Amino acid sequence: MKPMADKKIIAVVGATGAQGGGLVRAILDDPAGGFAARAITRDPSSAKARELAQLGAEVVAANLDDTASLARAFAGAHGAFGVTNYWEHFSTEKEMAQARSIAEAAKSAGLRHVIWSTLEDTRRWVPLEDGRMPTLQGKYKVPHFDAKGESNHYFTDLGLPVTLLLTSFYWDNFIYFGMGPRAGADGGLAITLPMDDRKLSGIAVVDIGRCAYGILQAGEAYIGKTLGIAGEHLTGGELAAALTRALGREVSYNAVPPEVYRGLGFPGADDLGNMFQFKRDFNDYFCGVRDVAVSRALNPRLQNFAQWLESNASRIPLG
Ligand SMILES: NC(=O)c1ccc[n+]([C@@H]2O[C@H](COP(=O)([O-])OP(=O)(O)OC[C@H]3O[C@@H](n4cnc5c(N)ncnc54)[C@H](OP(=O)(O)O)[C@@H]3O)[C@@H](O)[C@H]2O)c1
């Protein structure tokens, strides 16, 4: 095992969260791997931050809204993982400013590898004047995708050694994001997605961090590349069938049109309705760029949906 001082430090934004947390744990799980984890958080005294410190991560305070704090937190590191949390504030402007902070801090710290957790700028496929889905907030089709995709240029313009990582729908949304099976008017459980019979590219969120670790381990191989990852691509019917088997209760697939989904009334329903429609209408591209075999080569522990359900089905709330 390398002495601590010889290890390459990876500064992980979102370390107390789902994506970054998976990367911190992947680094700590492999003490002989040559990397050390620096967990970045706004609050080092939080329970999650203290847990990471106990596991062996260096915990450093910084705020994505304060580029100087981030530059200090990146100093001396080999690389960084960057992620932003649109759902905390629902502001594309803030998300893009935070992405820019990550890029500028990485530049000032002279990092050798940056992974930016991004998504497609869907306006490349569906220009604003395309009426098949509504324009949202005046200039987006899928705000939480478009803001991330538009932010890619902050990294590339600065000439950073960046890997643009295209993530997939977390199956963990069935637990935490209110997307689990719900009882319908007939009392039966159903998942609701506006995907018709097309496949949803999904992943266990912990595997995003593990794939990111694989990218770092690969050294130069993914620098300057865009890489999509997924654990499995499944239709709504296939997701429902797997949920039925794992839960021991019948779950059906309620395929609604995107306009119905957009009108469901929860915050962000319009954004997610457009997102699912994008994934439906450009399904071959979307699943094609998220190659399961490539993801498994990066992360041999990559789970498929049935494997994820084995350890997580009991945590899915049945509404
Ligand atoms: N749900 C899905 O299916 C899905 C799929 C693909 C992509 N995404 C994207 O994933 C992103 C969220 O990532 P996640 O799920 O890993 O998030 P998460 O579990 O909700 O955690 C958010 C993390 O971001 C950190 N953070 C937020 N604001 C910060 C700030 N101002 N300064 C420093 N750190 C900050 C938090 O750290 P502290 O609180 O400790 O400071 C926390 O670690 C969203 O933008 C979403 O669009 C989601």
Tab-separated table of C-alpha atoms and ligand atoms in Angstrom:
chain	number	residue	atom	x	y	z
A	1	MET	CA	0.000	0.000	0.000
A	2	LYS	CA	1.255	3.472	-0.851
A	3	PRO	CA	1.951	5.825	2.061
A	4	MET	CA	-0.745	8.505	2.338
A	5	ALA	CA	1.574	11.249	1.085
A	6	ASP	CA	2.164	9.393	-2.217
A	7	LYS	CA	-1.494	8.970	-2.978
A	8	LYS	CA	-3.287	11.006	-5.607
A	9	ILE	CA	-5.892	13.127	-3.856
A	10	ILE	CA	-9.319	13.300	-5.462
A	11	ALA	CA	-11.407	16.262	-4.291
A	12	VAL	CA	-15.027	15.140	-4.390
A	13	VAL	CA	-17.838	17.668	-4.662
A	14	GLY	CA	-21.138	16.247	-3.398
A	15	ALA	CA	-19.247	13.826	-1.160
A	16	THR	CA	-22.080	13.750	1.387
A	17	GLY	CA	-24.561	13.044	-1.421
A	18	ALA	CA	-25.447	10.161	-3.691
A	19	GLN	CA	-23.024	10.479	-6.624
A	20	GLY	CA	-20.005	11.880	-4.797
A	21	GLY	CA	-20.602	9.598	-1.820
A	22	GLY	CA	-20.278	6.583	-4.088
A	23	LEU	CA	-16.920	7.851	-5.351
A	24	VAL	CA	-15.562	8.601	-1.866
A	25	ARG	CA	-16.501	5.100	-0.729
A	26	ALA	CA	-15.040	3.518	-3.878
A	27	ILE	CA	-11.717	5.264	-3.176
A	28	LEU	CA	-11.746	4.290	0.512
A	29	ASP	CA	-12.753	0.688	-0.329
A	30	ASP	CA	-9.537	0.289	-2.312
A	31	PRO	CA	-6.715	1.357	0.000
A	32	ALA	CA	-4.105	-0.111	-2.350
A	33	GLY	CA	-5.518	1.775	-5.335
A	34	GLY	CA	-3.248	4.795	-5.021
A	35	PHE	CA	-5.970	7.420	-4.466
A	36	ALA	CA	-7.050	9.357	-1.381
A	37	ALA	CA	-10.475	10.971	-0.928
A	38	ARG	CA	-10.985	14.606	-0.026
A	39	ALA	CA	-14.673	15.092	0.766
A	40	ILE	CA	-15.979	18.577	0.081
A	41	THR	CA	-19.009	19.792	1.995
A	42	ARG	CA	-20.550	23.050	3.129
A	43	ASP	CA	-20.808	21.624	6.632
A	44	PRO	CA	-18.010	19.397	7.959
A	45	SER	CA	-19.918	19.014	11.234
A	46	SER	CA	-22.914	17.252	9.616
A	47	ALA	CA	-23.507	13.597	10.477
A	48	LYS	CA	-22.740	12.525	6.882
A	49	ALA	CA	-19.480	14.496	6.803
A	50	ARG	CA	-18.372	13.082	10.147
A	51	GLU	CA	-19.171	9.572	8.902
A	52	LEU	CA	-16.900	10.132	5.879
A	53	ALA	CA	-14.118	11.389	8.178
A	54	GLN	CA	-14.471	8.257	10.284
A	55	LEU	CA	-14.213	6.098	7.177
A	56	GLY	CA	-10.886	7.771	6.354
A	57	ALA	CA	-11.729	10.714	4.081
A	58	GLU	CA	-10.187	14.131	4.539
A	59	VAL	CA	-13.162	16.473	5.016
A	60	VAL	CA	-12.792	20.036	3.728
A	61	ALA	CA	-15.302	22.892	3.807
A	62	ALA	CA	-16.160	24.727	0.586
A	63	ASN	CA	-19.208	26.158	-1.125
A	64	LEU	CA	-19.948	25.938	-4.859
A	65	ASP	CA	-21.249	29.507	-4.631
A	66	ASP	CA	-17.782	30.696	-3.536
A	67	THR	CA	-15.145	29.870	-6.174
A	68	ALA	CA	-12.250	30.916	-3.921
A	69	SER	CA	-13.339	28.428	-1.246
A	70	LEU	CA	-13.484	25.719	-3.888
A	71	ALA	CA	-10.050	26.619	-5.272
A	72	ARG	CA	-8.612	26.301	-1.753
A	73	ALA	CA	-10.347	22.935	-1.357
A	74	PHE	CA	-8.923	21.696	-4.680
A	75	ALA	CA	-5.362	22.877	-3.970
A	76	GLY	CA	-2.821	20.078	-3.927
A	77	ALA	CA	-5.249	17.540	-5.359
A	78	HIS	CA	-4.603	15.378	-8.421
A	79	GLY	CA	-8.195	15.424	-9.594
A	80	ALA	CA	-11.755	16.363	-8.801
A	81	PHE	CA	-15.264	15.057	-9.281
A	82	GLY	CA	-17.840	17.784	-9.870
A	83	VAL	CA	-21.602	17.562	-9.483
A	84	THR	CA	-24.297	20.194	-8.908
A	85	ASN	CA	-27.687	19.716	-7.293
A	86	TYR	CA	-30.348	21.421	-9.395
A	87	TRP	CA	-33.131	20.048	-7.205
A	88	GLU	CA	-31.944	22.007	-4.170
A	89	HIS	CA	-32.807	25.367	-5.765
A	90	PHE	CA	-34.454	24.747	-9.202
A	91	SER	CA	-32.275	27.493	-10.740
A	92	THR	CA	-30.447	26.903	-14.023
A	93	GLU	CA	-28.486	30.139	-13.513
A	94	LYS	CA	-27.242	28.953	-10.132
A	95	GLU	CA	-26.428	25.494	-11.454
A	96	MET	CA	-24.394	26.951	-14.323
A	97	ALA	CA	-22.598	29.400	-12.003
A	98	GLN	CA	-21.693	26.479	-9.732
A	99	ALA	CA	-20.416	24.426	-12.673
A	100	ARG	CA	-18.319	27.396	-13.740
A	101	SER	CA	-16.918	27.603	-10.194
A	102	ILE	CA	-15.866	23.962	-10.362
A	103	ALA	CA	-14.117	24.531	-13.696
A	104	GLU	CA	-12.373	27.746	-12.584
A	105	ALA	CA	-11.277	26.230	-9.271
A	106	ALA	CA	-9.930	23.177	-11.117
A	107	LYS	CA	-7.969	25.450	-13.434
A	108	SER	CA	-6.492	27.515	-10.617
A	109	ALA	CA	-5.506	24.355	-8.729
A	110	GLY	CA	-3.860	22.913	-11.856
A	111	LEU	CA	-5.745	19.628	-11.578
A	112	ARG	CA	-4.679	16.736	-13.791
A	113	HIS	CA	-8.130	15.171	-14.201
A	114	VAL	CA	-11.645	16.527	-13.687
A	115	ILE	CA	-14.815	14.488	-13.995
A	116	TRP	CA	-17.886	16.650	-14.609
A	117	SER	CA	-21.165	14.864	-13.944
A	118	THR	CA	-23.274	16.208	-16.763
A	119	LEU	CA	-26.296	15.482	-18.935
A	120	GLU	CA	-27.348	16.352	-22.473
A	121	ASP	CA	-28.228	19.878	-23.527
A	122	THR	CA	-31.461	18.608	-25.074
A	123	ARG	CA	-31.804	21.767	-27.188
A	124	ARG	CA	-29.244	20.203	-29.547
A	125	TRP	CA	-31.917	17.606	-30.396
A	126	VAL	CA	-35.064	19.655	-29.741
A	127	PRO	CA	-34.513	23.332	-30.607
A	128	LEU	CA	-36.657	25.818	-28.705
A	129	GLU	CA	-38.899	26.377	-31.733
A	130	ASP	CA	-39.685	22.643	-31.899
A	131	GLY	CA	-43.238	22.411	-30.575
A	132	ARG	CA	-43.228	18.724	-29.671
A	133	MET	CA	-42.484	19.698	-26.073
A	134	PRO	CA	-43.046	23.052	-24.343
A	135	THR	CA	-40.208	25.505	-23.800
A	136	LEU	CA	-39.683	25.976	-20.052
A	137	GLN	CA	-38.394	29.021	-18.160
A	138	GLY	CA	-38.227	30.854	-21.494
A	139	LYS	CA	-35.109	29.144	-22.860
A	140	TYR	CA	-34.946	25.460	-21.961
A	141	LYS	CA	-36.553	22.209	-22.930
A	142	VAL	CA	-35.261	20.131	-19.975
A	143	PRO	CA	-33.852	22.741	-17.572
A	144	HIS	CA	-31.906	20.393	-15.275
A	145	PHE	CA	-30.351	18.641	-18.294
A	146	ASP	CA	-29.773	21.715	-20.441
A	147	ALA	CA	-28.019	23.667	-17.681
A	148	LYS	CA	-25.562	20.827	-17.126
A	149	GLY	CA	-24.940	20.274	-20.825
A	150	GLU	CA	-24.548	23.984	-21.513
A	151	SER	CA	-21.996	24.102	-18.676
A	152	ASN	CA	-19.674	21.635	-20.427
A	153	HIS	CA	-18.029	24.524	-22.216
A	154	TYR	CA	-16.776	26.029	-18.952
A	155	PHE	CA	-14.537	22.972	-18.667
A	156	THR	CA	-13.537	22.640	-22.298
A	157	ASP	CA	-12.980	26.397	-22.852
A	158	LEU	CA	-10.387	26.382	-20.073
A	159	GLY	CA	-8.617	23.458	-21.688
A	160	LEU	CA	-9.084	21.317	-18.611
A	161	PRO	CA	-8.260	17.607	-18.704
A	162	VAL	CA	-11.933	16.739	-18.335
A	163	THR	CA	-14.116	13.667	-18.672
A	164	LEU	CA	-17.753	14.576	-19.352
A	165	LEU	CA	-19.736	11.881	-17.563
A	166	LEU	CA	-23.314	11.320	-18.772
A	167	THR	CA	-25.242	9.717	-15.931
A	168	SER	CA	-28.506	7.739	-15.979
A	169	PHE	CA	-31.802	7.676	-14.072
A	170	TYR	CA	-31.151	6.454	-10.525
A	171	TRP	CA	-33.211	3.415	-9.562
A	172	ASP	CA	-32.844	4.955	-6.083
A	173	ASN	CA	-35.542	7.412	-7.270
A	174	PHE	CA	-37.997	4.600	-6.481
A	175	ILE	CA	-36.965	5.084	-2.818
A	176	TYR	CA	-36.158	8.777	-2.415
A	177	PHE	CA	-37.634	10.764	-5.275
A	178	GLY	CA	-41.296	9.800	-4.983
A	179	MET	CA	-41.224	7.663	-8.132
A	180	GLY	CA	-41.960	4.328	-6.455
A	181	PRO	CA	-45.088	2.240	-7.014
A	182	ARG	CA	-48.267	4.062	-6.016
A	183	ALA	CA	-51.733	2.694	-5.409
A	184	GLY	CA	-54.078	3.724	-8.213
A	185	ALA	CA	-57.851	4.207	-8.110
A	186	ASP	CA	-58.301	0.424	-8.430
A	187	GLY	CA	-56.039	-0.141	-5.399
A	188	GLY	CA	-53.350	-1.830	-7.526
A	189	LEU	CA	-49.741	-0.638	-7.436
A	190	ALA	CA	-48.291	1.054	-10.517
A	191	ILE	CA	-45.257	3.002	-11.623
A	192	THR	CA	-46.036	5.967	-13.859
A	193	LEU	CA	-43.672	6.913	-16.678
A	194	PRO	CA	-44.315	8.657	-20.007
A	195	MET	CA	-42.008	6.330	-21.921
A	196	ASP	CA	-44.444	4.217	-23.978
A	197	ASP	CA	-42.584	0.976	-24.736
A	198	ARG	CA	-39.126	2.543	-24.921
A	199	LYS	CA	-36.271	1.725	-22.565
A	200	LEU	CA	-35.250	3.797	-19.559
A	201	SER	CA	-31.517	3.898	-19.035
A	202	GLY	CA	-31.045	3.267	-15.302
A	203	ILE	CA	-28.325	2.795	-12.718
A	204	ALA	CA	-27.824	2.203	-8.998
A	205	VAL	CA	-26.569	5.580	-7.878
A	206	VAL	CA	-23.675	4.047	-5.950
A	207	ASP	CA	-22.419	2.709	-9.295
A	208	ILE	CA	-22.008	6.238	-10.679
A	209	GLY	CA	-19.264	6.903	-8.130
A	210	ARG	CA	-17.758	3.467	-8.749
A	211	CYS	CA	-17.640	4.126	-12.496
A	212	ALA	CA	-16.060	7.512	-11.814
A	213	TYR	CA	-13.418	5.689	-9.797
A	214	GLY	CA	-12.791	3.397	-12.765
A	215	ILE	CA	-12.340	6.466	-14.975
A	216	LEU	CA	-9.735	7.863	-12.570
A	217	GLN	CA	-7.962	4.516	-12.405
A	218	ALA	CA	-7.784	4.443	-16.203
A	219	GLY	CA	-5.471	7.460	-16.077
A	220	GLU	CA	-5.331	9.338	-19.366
A	221	ALA	CA	-7.740	7.057	-21.232
A	222	TYR	CA	-10.920	9.093	-20.675
A	223	ILE	CA	-9.432	12.586	-20.582
A	224	GLY	CA	-11.040	14.713	-23.282
A	225	LYS	CA	-13.842	12.168	-23.712
A	226	THR	CA	-17.576	12.123	-23.137
A	227	LEU	CA	-18.672	8.890	-21.508
A	228	GLY	CA	-22.168	7.614	-20.718
A	229	ILE	CA	-22.868	5.015	-18.050
A	230	ALA	CA	-25.816	2.771	-17.152
A	231	GLY	CA	-26.528	-0.440	-15.252
A	232	GLU	CA	-29.358	-1.641	-17.520
A	233	HIS	CA	-31.861	-0.287	-20.029
A	234	LEU	CA	-35.415	-1.435	-19.262
A	235	THR	CA	-38.923	-0.625	-20.475
A	236	GLY	CA	-41.599	0.453	-17.995
A	237	GLY	CA	-43.112	-3.013	-18.350
A	238	GLU	CA	-39.776	-4.666	-17.553
A	239	LEU	CA	-39.244	-2.385	-14.539
A	240	ALA	CA	-42.739	-3.205	-13.271
A	241	ALA	CA	-42.200	-6.958	-13.763
A	242	ALA	CA	-38.915	-6.837	-11.820
A	243	LEU	CA	-40.578	-4.809	-9.047
A	244	THR	CA	-43.415	-7.378	-8.932
A	245	ARG	CA	-40.919	-10.224	-8.469
A	246	ALA	CA	-38.866	-8.382	-5.831
A	247	LEU	CA	-41.770	-6.966	-3.812
A	248	GLY	CA	-44.004	-10.023	-4.036
A	249	ARG	CA	-46.873	-7.709	-5.015
A	250	GLU	CA	-48.223	-6.999	-8.454
A	251	VAL	CA	-46.874	-3.734	-9.884
A	252	SER	CA	-48.132	-2.551	-13.248
A	253	TYR	CA	-46.760	0.019	-15.645
A	254	ASN	CA	-48.945	3.073	-16.097
A	255	ALA	CA	-47.747	4.517	-19.413
A	256	VAL	CA	-49.048	8.077	-19.609
A	257	PRO	CA	-48.464	10.627	-22.364
A	258	PRO	CA	-45.747	13.202	-21.564
A	259	GLU	CA	-48.350	16.002	-21.406
A	260	VAL	CA	-50.159	14.138	-18.628
A	261	TYR	CA	-46.892	13.655	-16.728
A	262	ARG	CA	-46.026	17.350	-17.125
A	263	GLY	CA	-49.351	18.190	-15.494
A	264	LEU	CA	-48.947	15.964	-12.429
A	265	GLY	CA	-48.522	19.063	-10.299
A	266	PHE	CA	-45.403	18.344	-8.249
A	267	PRO	CA	-42.474	20.796	-8.466
A	268	GLY	CA	-40.453	20.005	-11.577
A	269	ALA	CA	-43.138	17.787	-13.190
A	270	ASP	CA	-42.891	19.783	-16.436
A	271	ASP	CA	-39.085	19.430	-16.484
A	272	LEU	CA	-39.275	15.680	-15.821
A	273	GLY	CA	-42.106	15.221	-18.347
A	274	ASN	CA	-39.902	16.789	-21.015
A	275	MET	CA	-36.939	14.730	-19.809
A	276	PHE	CA	-38.778	11.435	-20.174
A	277	GLN	CA	-40.127	12.519	-23.557
A	278	PHE	CA	-36.568	13.294	-24.676
A	279	LYS	CA	-35.442	9.855	-23.497
A	280	ARG	CA	-38.428	8.288	-25.299
A	281	ASP	CA	-38.102	10.192	-28.568
A	282	PHE	CA	-34.310	9.853	-28.832
A	283	ASN	CA	-34.154	6.417	-27.247
A	284	ASP	CA	-31.604	4.837	-29.573
A	285	TYR	CA	-29.186	7.719	-29.043
A	286	PHE	CA	-29.822	7.984	-25.306
A	287	CYS	CA	-29.368	4.296	-24.479
A	288	GLY	CA	-26.700	3.867	-27.115
A	289	VAL	CA	-24.362	6.426	-25.593
A	290	ARG	CA	-24.765	4.802	-22.154
A	291	ASP	CA	-23.086	1.483	-22.791
A	292	VAL	CA	-23.611	-1.119	-20.065
A	293	ALA	CA	-20.572	-3.186	-21.079
A	294	VAL	CA	-18.298	-0.142	-20.940
A	295	SER	CA	-19.777	0.762	-17.549
A	296	ARG	CA	-19.111	-2.761	-16.271
A	297	ALA	CA	-15.535	-2.668	-17.546
A	298	LEU	CA	-15.010	0.509	-15.497
A	299	ASN	CA	-16.838	-0.904	-12.496
A	300	PRO	CA	-16.901	-4.698	-12.217
A	301	ARG	CA	-19.418	-4.446	-9.343
A	302	LEU	CA	-21.988	-2.754	-11.636
A	303	GLN	CA	-25.497	-3.871	-10.687
A	304	ASN	CA	-28.431	-4.595	-12.947
A	305	PHE	CA	-31.950	-3.729	-11.755
A	306	ALA	CA	-32.666	-7.178	-10.268
A	307	GLN	CA	-29.412	-7.059	-8.296
A	308	TRP	CA	-30.185	-3.537	-7.076
A	309	LEU	CA	-33.644	-4.725	-5.994
A	310	GLU	CA	-32.154	-7.626	-4.017
A	311	SER	CA	-30.607	-5.193	-1.561
A	312	ASN	CA	-33.013	-2.254	-1.905
A	313	ALA	CA	-36.567	-3.524	-2.534
A	314	SER	CA	-37.417	-3.498	1.173
A	315	ARG	CA	-36.624	0.235	1.277
A	316	ILE	CA	-39.083	1.181	-1.461
A	317	PRO	CA	-42.091	2.950	0.082
A	318	LEU	CA	-45.352	1.636	-1.376
A	319	GLY	CA	-47.763	4.591	-1.527
B	1	LIG	N1	-32.139	11.497	-9.609
B	1	LIG	C1	-31.670	11.056	-10.769
B	1	LIG	O1	-32.135	10.070	-11.332
B	1	LIG	C2	-30.517	11.767	-11.415
B	1	LIG	C3	-29.934	11.187	-12.544
B	1	LIG	C4	-28.862	11.833	-13.163
B	1	LIG	C5	-28.414	13.038	-12.647
B	1	LIG	N2	-29.012	13.575	-11.538
B	1	LIG	C6	-28.503	14.858	-11.040
B	1	LIG	O2	-27.793	14.646	-9.852
B	1	LIG	C7	-27.659	15.902	-9.191
B	1	LIG	C8	-27.647	15.669	-7.700
B	1	LIG	O3	-26.614	14.788	-7.345
B	1	LIG	P1	-26.789	13.798	-6.091
B	1	LIG	O4	-28.020	12.970	-6.308
B	1	LIG	O5	-25.507	13.134	-5.862
B	1	LIG	O6	-27.120	14.863	-4.943
B	1	LIG	P2	-27.577	14.675	-3.429
B	1	LIG	O7	-27.465	13.255	-2.977
B	1	LIG	O8	-28.909	15.346	-3.278
B	1	LIG	O9	-26.497	15.535	-2.662
B	1	LIG	C9	-26.197	16.856	-3.017
B	1	LIG	C10	-24.736	17.087	-2.732
B	1	LIG	O10	-24.347	18.339	-3.280
B	1	LIG	C11	-23.638	19.067	-2.296
B	1	LIG	N3	-23.900	20.483	-2.510
B	1	LIG	C12	-25.076	21.055	-2.861
B	1	LIG	N4	-24.936	22.391	-2.937
B	1	LIG	C13	-23.651	22.679	-2.613
B	1	LIG	C14	-22.912	23.884	-2.519
B	1	LIG	N5	-23.485	25.073	-2.737
B	1	LIG	N6	-21.616	23.801	-2.182
B	1	LIG	C15	-21.038	22.598	-1.945
B	1	LIG	N7	-21.684	21.425	-2.023
B	1	LIG	C16	-22.980	21.461	-2.348
B	1	LIG	C17	-24.176	18.580	-0.972
B	1	LIG	O11	-23.163	18.753	0.008
B	1	LIG	P3	-23.399	19.376	1.495
B	1	LIG	O12	-24.884	19.440	1.712
B	1	LIG	O13	-22.696	18.413	2.418
B	1	LIG	O14	-22.750	20.707	1.431
B	1	LIG	C18	-24.426	17.109	-1.254
B	1	LIG	O15	-23.279	16.335	-1.034
B	1	LIG	C19	-28.835	16.759	-9.662
B	1	LIG	O16	-28.359	17.938	-10.282
B	1	LIG	C20	-29.571	15.856	-10.650
B	1	LIG	O17	-30.051	16.570	-11.770
B	1	LIG	C21	-30.016	12.956	-10.908
